[in-house]
XYZ file of C-alpha atoms in Angstrom:
347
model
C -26.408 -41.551 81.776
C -28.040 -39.808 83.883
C -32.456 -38.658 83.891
C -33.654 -35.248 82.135
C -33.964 -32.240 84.461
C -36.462 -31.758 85.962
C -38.756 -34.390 83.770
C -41.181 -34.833 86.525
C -41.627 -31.292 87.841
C -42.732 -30.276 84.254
C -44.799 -32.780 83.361
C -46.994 -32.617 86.402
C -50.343 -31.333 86.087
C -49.424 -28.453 88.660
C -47.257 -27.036 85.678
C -49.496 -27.523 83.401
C -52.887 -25.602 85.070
C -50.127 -23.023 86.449
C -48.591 -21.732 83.479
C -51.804 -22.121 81.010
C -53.696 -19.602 84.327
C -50.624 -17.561 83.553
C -50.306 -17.367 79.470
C -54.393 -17.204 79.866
C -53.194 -14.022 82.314
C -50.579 -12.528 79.824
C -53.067 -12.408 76.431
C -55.616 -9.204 78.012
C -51.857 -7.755 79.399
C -50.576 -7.728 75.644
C -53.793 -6.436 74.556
C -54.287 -3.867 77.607
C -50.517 -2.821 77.285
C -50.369 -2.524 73.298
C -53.695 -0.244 72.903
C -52.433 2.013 75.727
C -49.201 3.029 74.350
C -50.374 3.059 70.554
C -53.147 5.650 72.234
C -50.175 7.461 73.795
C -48.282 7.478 70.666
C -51.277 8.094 68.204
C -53.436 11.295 70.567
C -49.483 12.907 71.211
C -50.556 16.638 71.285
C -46.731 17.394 71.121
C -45.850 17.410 66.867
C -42.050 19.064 67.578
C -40.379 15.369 68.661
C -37.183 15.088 68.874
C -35.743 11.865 66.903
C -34.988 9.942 69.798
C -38.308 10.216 70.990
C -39.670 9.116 67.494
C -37.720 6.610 67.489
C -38.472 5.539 70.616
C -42.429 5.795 69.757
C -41.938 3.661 66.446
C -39.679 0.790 68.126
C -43.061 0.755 70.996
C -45.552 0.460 68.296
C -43.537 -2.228 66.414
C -42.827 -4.309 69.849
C -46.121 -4.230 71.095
C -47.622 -4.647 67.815
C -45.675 -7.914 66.876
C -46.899 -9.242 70.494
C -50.467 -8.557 69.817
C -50.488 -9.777 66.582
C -48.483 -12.882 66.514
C -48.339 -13.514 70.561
C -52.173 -14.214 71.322
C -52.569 -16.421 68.121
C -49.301 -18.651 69.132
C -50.314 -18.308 73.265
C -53.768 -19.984 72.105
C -52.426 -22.900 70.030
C -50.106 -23.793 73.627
C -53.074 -23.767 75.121
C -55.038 -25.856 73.107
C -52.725 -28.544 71.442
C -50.762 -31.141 73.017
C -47.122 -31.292 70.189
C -46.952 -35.148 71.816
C -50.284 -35.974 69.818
C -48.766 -36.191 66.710
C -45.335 -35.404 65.026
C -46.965 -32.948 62.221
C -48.508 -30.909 64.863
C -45.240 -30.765 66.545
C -43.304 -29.244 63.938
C -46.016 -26.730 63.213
C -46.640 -25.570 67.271
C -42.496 -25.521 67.716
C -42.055 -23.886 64.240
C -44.598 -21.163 65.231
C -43.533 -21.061 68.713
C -39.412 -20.275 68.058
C -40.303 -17.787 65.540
C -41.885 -15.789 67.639
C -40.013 -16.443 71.249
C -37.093 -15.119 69.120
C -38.665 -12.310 67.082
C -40.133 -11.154 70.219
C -36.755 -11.011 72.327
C -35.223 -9.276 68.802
C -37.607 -6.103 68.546
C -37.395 -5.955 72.643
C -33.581 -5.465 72.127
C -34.211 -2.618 69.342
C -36.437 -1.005 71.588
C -34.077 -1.027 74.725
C -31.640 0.650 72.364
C -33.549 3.163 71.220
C -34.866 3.739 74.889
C -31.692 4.015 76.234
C -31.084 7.128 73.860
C -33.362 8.863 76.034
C -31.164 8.915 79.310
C -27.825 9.750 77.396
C -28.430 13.436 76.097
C -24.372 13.832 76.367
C -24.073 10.747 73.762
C -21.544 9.514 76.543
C -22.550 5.780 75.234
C -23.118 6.738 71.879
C -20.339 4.154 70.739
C -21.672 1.378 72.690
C -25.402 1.947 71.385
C -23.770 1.526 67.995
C -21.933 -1.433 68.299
C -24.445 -3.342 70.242
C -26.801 -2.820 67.466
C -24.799 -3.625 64.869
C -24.021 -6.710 67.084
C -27.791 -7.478 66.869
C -28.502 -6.746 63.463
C -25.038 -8.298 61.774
C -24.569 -11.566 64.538
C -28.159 -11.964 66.408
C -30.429 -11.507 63.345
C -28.939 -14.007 61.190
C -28.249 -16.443 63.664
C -32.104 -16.240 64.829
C -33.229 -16.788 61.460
C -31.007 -19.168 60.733
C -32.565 -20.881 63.805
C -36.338 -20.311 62.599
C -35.250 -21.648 59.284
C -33.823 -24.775 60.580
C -37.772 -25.308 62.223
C -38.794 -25.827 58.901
C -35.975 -27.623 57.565
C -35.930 -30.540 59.994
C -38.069 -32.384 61.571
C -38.617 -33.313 65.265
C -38.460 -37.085 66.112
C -40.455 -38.928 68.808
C -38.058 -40.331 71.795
C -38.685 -42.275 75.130
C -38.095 -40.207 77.932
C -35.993 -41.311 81.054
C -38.176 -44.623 79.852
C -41.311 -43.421 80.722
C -43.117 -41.873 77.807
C -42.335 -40.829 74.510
C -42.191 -37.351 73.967
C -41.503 -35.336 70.523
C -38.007 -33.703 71.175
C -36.152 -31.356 69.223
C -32.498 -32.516 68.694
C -29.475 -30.311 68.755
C -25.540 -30.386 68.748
C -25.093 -27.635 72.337
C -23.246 -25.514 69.385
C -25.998 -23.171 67.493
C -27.784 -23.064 71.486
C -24.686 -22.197 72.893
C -23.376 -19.634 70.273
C -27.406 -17.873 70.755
C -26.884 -17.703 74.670
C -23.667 -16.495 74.471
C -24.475 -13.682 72.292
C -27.802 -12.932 73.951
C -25.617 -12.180 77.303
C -23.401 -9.833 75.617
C -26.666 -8.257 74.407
C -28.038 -8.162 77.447
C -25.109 -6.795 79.394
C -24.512 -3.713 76.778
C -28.506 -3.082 77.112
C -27.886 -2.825 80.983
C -24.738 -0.669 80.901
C -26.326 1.953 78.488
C -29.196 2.318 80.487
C -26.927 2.458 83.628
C -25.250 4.892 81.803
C -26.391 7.792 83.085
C -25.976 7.724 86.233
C -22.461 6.355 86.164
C -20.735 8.637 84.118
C -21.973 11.754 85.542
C -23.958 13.579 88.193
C -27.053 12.655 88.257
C -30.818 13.800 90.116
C -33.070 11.950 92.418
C -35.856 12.051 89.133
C -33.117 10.622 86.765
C -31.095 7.969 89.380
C -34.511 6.477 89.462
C -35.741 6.250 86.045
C -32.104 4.282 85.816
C -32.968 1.819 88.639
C -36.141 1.151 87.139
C -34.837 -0.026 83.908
C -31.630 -1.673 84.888
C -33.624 -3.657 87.183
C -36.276 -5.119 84.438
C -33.775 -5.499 82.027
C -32.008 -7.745 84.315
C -35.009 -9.494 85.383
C -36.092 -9.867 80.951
C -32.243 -10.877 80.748
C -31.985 -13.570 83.574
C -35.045 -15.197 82.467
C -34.152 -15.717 78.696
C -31.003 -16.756 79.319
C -32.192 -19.655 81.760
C -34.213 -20.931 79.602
C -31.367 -21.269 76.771
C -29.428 -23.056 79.426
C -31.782 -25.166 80.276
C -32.747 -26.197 76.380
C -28.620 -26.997 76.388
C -28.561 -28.974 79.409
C -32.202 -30.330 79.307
C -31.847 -34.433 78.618
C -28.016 -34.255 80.333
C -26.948 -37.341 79.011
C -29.366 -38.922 77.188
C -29.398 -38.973 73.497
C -32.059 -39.251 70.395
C -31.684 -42.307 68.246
C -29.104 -40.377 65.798
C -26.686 -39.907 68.748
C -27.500 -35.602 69.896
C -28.698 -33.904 72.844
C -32.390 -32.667 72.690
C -35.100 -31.324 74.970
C -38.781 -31.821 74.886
C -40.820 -29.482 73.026
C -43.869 -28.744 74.753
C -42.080 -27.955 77.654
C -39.490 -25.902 75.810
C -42.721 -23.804 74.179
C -44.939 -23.198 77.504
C -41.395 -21.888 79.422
C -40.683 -19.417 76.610
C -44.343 -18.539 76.489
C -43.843 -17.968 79.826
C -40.365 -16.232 78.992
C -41.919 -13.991 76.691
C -44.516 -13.103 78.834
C -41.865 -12.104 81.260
C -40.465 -9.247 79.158
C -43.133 -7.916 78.309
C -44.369 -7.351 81.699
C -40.650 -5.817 82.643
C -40.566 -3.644 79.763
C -43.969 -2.508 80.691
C -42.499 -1.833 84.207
C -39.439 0.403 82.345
C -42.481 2.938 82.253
C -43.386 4.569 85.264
C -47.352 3.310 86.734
C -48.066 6.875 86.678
C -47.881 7.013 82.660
C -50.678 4.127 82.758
C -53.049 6.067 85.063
C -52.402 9.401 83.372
C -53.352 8.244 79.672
C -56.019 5.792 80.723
C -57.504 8.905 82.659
C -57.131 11.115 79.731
C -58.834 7.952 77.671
C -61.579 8.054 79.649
C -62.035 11.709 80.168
C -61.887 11.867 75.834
C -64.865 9.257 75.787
C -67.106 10.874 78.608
C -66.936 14.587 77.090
C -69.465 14.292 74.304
C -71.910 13.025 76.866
C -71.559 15.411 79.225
C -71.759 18.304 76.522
C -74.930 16.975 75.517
C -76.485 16.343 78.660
C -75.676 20.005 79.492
C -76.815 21.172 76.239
C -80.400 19.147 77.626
C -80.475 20.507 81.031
C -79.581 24.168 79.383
C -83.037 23.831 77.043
C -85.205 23.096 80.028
C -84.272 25.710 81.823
C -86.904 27.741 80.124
C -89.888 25.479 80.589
C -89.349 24.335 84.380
C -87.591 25.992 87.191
C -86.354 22.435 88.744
C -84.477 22.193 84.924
C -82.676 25.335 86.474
C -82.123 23.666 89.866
C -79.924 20.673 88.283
C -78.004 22.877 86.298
C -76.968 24.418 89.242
C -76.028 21.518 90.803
C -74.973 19.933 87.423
C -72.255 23.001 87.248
C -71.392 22.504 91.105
C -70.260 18.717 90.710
C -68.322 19.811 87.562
C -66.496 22.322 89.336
C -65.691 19.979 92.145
C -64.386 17.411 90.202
C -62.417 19.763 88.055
C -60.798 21.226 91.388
C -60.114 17.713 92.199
C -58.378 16.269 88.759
C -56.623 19.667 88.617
C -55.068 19.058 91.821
C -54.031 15.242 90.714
C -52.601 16.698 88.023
C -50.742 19.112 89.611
C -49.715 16.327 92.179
C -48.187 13.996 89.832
C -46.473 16.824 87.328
C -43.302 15.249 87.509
C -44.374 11.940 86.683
C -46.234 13.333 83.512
C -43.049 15.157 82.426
C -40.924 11.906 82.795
C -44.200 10.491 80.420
C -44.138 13.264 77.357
C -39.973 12.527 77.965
C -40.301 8.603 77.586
C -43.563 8.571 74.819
């Protein structure tokens, strides 16, 4: 029989600090990340979408809405409670935890679908779009819930760790864990062919080859990172058994490295836009709030103007700054237009 991977490694307080710095890290990323695309999405000035694009806009809103509402609440209670203090608060953090590792992974997969729409104008992968999401929707979906379900069902059980400490463990049979990796790679793989589509089955531009790069690359990044950590939850206690005879791994591990999974692809899907779409709408954010201000303080300086000659004096060099800095985010503008293109494309 041999000792749990890696047993020591994750229960040493350098794993502990590291990844509660980094879910403490991820919670203002959801929240930063979620209010700037719902702002794309919501101050649009373009009405005429096309139904990709909608689509596109409504799978954002529902990804990055799930995260914010469900992720920080769950990312907290890792934080705060220890599932080895007791077995009811266990069950409750894994319960919690699985349902939304899962959920998570399942609207990032809807959204990569209806992203991938976007590069494939000639429907050249049209086929493979619809058979990967009927793949998610008919195999993944139920499986998943049948796997949330089971949270509830059973109960975790208390067991003594490469005899060292007792840990509450989750038990398994390698078959339901198995069957989920297995189809989260096929998944995975159809995600990262569609979006490679483009530039494989045709010509394609500098502009285009790159947007391609981009989000093959964080896909397989999003990818390779969920599917270690099913691999590991198979292979976790290699050898040792609970008292009923299965396989199992130890839960607060198992919840901190899918935090940490999680946190992961939402960071690379973040990436799949271009840094340039970031700056543009949290300029145009900014520029929205500042307005009224300026107005007024214009409308001010303009009603002095009458009563002092120095109220005429910082007009004038009120108007001068305002030119300058016009001149100045005009030519940023015109600087990145290809980048904002790729944005009003991808939003």
């Amino acid at each position: 029989m041999g000792g749990y991977i890696l047993y020591e490694e994750f229960n040493s307080p350098e794993f502990w600090v590291s990844t509660t710095v980094l879910i403490i890290i991820t919670i203002p990323e959801v929240v930063f990340f979620c209010i700037t695309h719902y702002y794309a999405i919501i101050f649009n000035e373009r009405h005429n979408l096309m139904e990709s694009v909608r689509a596109v806009n409504f799978e954002t809103m529902l990804y990055f809405g799930f995260n914010l509402v469900a992720g920080i609440p769950v990312g907290v209670s890792i934080i705060m409670y220890d599932p080895d203090s007791s077995l009811r608060l266990c069950n409750i953090l894994y319960a919690f935890g699985v349902a939304y590792i899962y959920l998570s992974n399942f609207f990032l997969y809807r959204l990569l679908i209806a992203k991938s729409t976007l590069y494939d104008p000639m429907s050249q992968m049209s086929r493979l779009s619809r058979v990967t999401w009927w793949v998610i929707h008919i195999f993944y979906l139920p499986l998943l819930l049948y796997v949330i379900s089971s949270t509830v069902i059973w109960s975790r059980e208390f067991v003594d760790v490469n005899g060292k400490a007792s840990h509450c463990v989750e038990t398994h049979s390698k078959t339901a864990p198995s069957l989920f990796a297995a189809i989260d790679l096929t998944i995975s793989l159809a995600c990262i062919l569609i979006l490679a589509a483009p530039a494989i089955l045709s010509p394609a531009t500098k502009e285009i080859r790159e947007v391609v790069i981009r989000n093959c690359t964080v896909m397989f990044i999003a990818a390779s990172s969920t599917l270690l950590l099913l691999i590991y939850a198979v292979t976790a206690s290699n050898g040792q058994k609970s008292r009923e005879g299965f396989d199992f791994f130890i839960v607060k591990t198992i919840v901190r490295l899918g935090a940490l999974d999680v946190g992961i692809n939402l960071t690379m899907i973040c990436l799949s836009w271009p840094l340039s779409f970031y700056w543009t709408i949290v300029a145009k954010a900014v520029s929205r709030a500042i307005t009224p201000f300026i107005s007024e303080n214009k409308s001010g300086f303009r009603s002095d103007r009458s009563e002092n000659k120095s109220g005429n004096q910082a007009l004038q060099m009120s108007d001068i700054f305002e030119k300058r800095e016009s001149k100045f985010v005009s030519k940023r503008l015109r600087s990145s237009a290809m980048d904002i293109n790729e944005v009003k494309i991808e939003t």
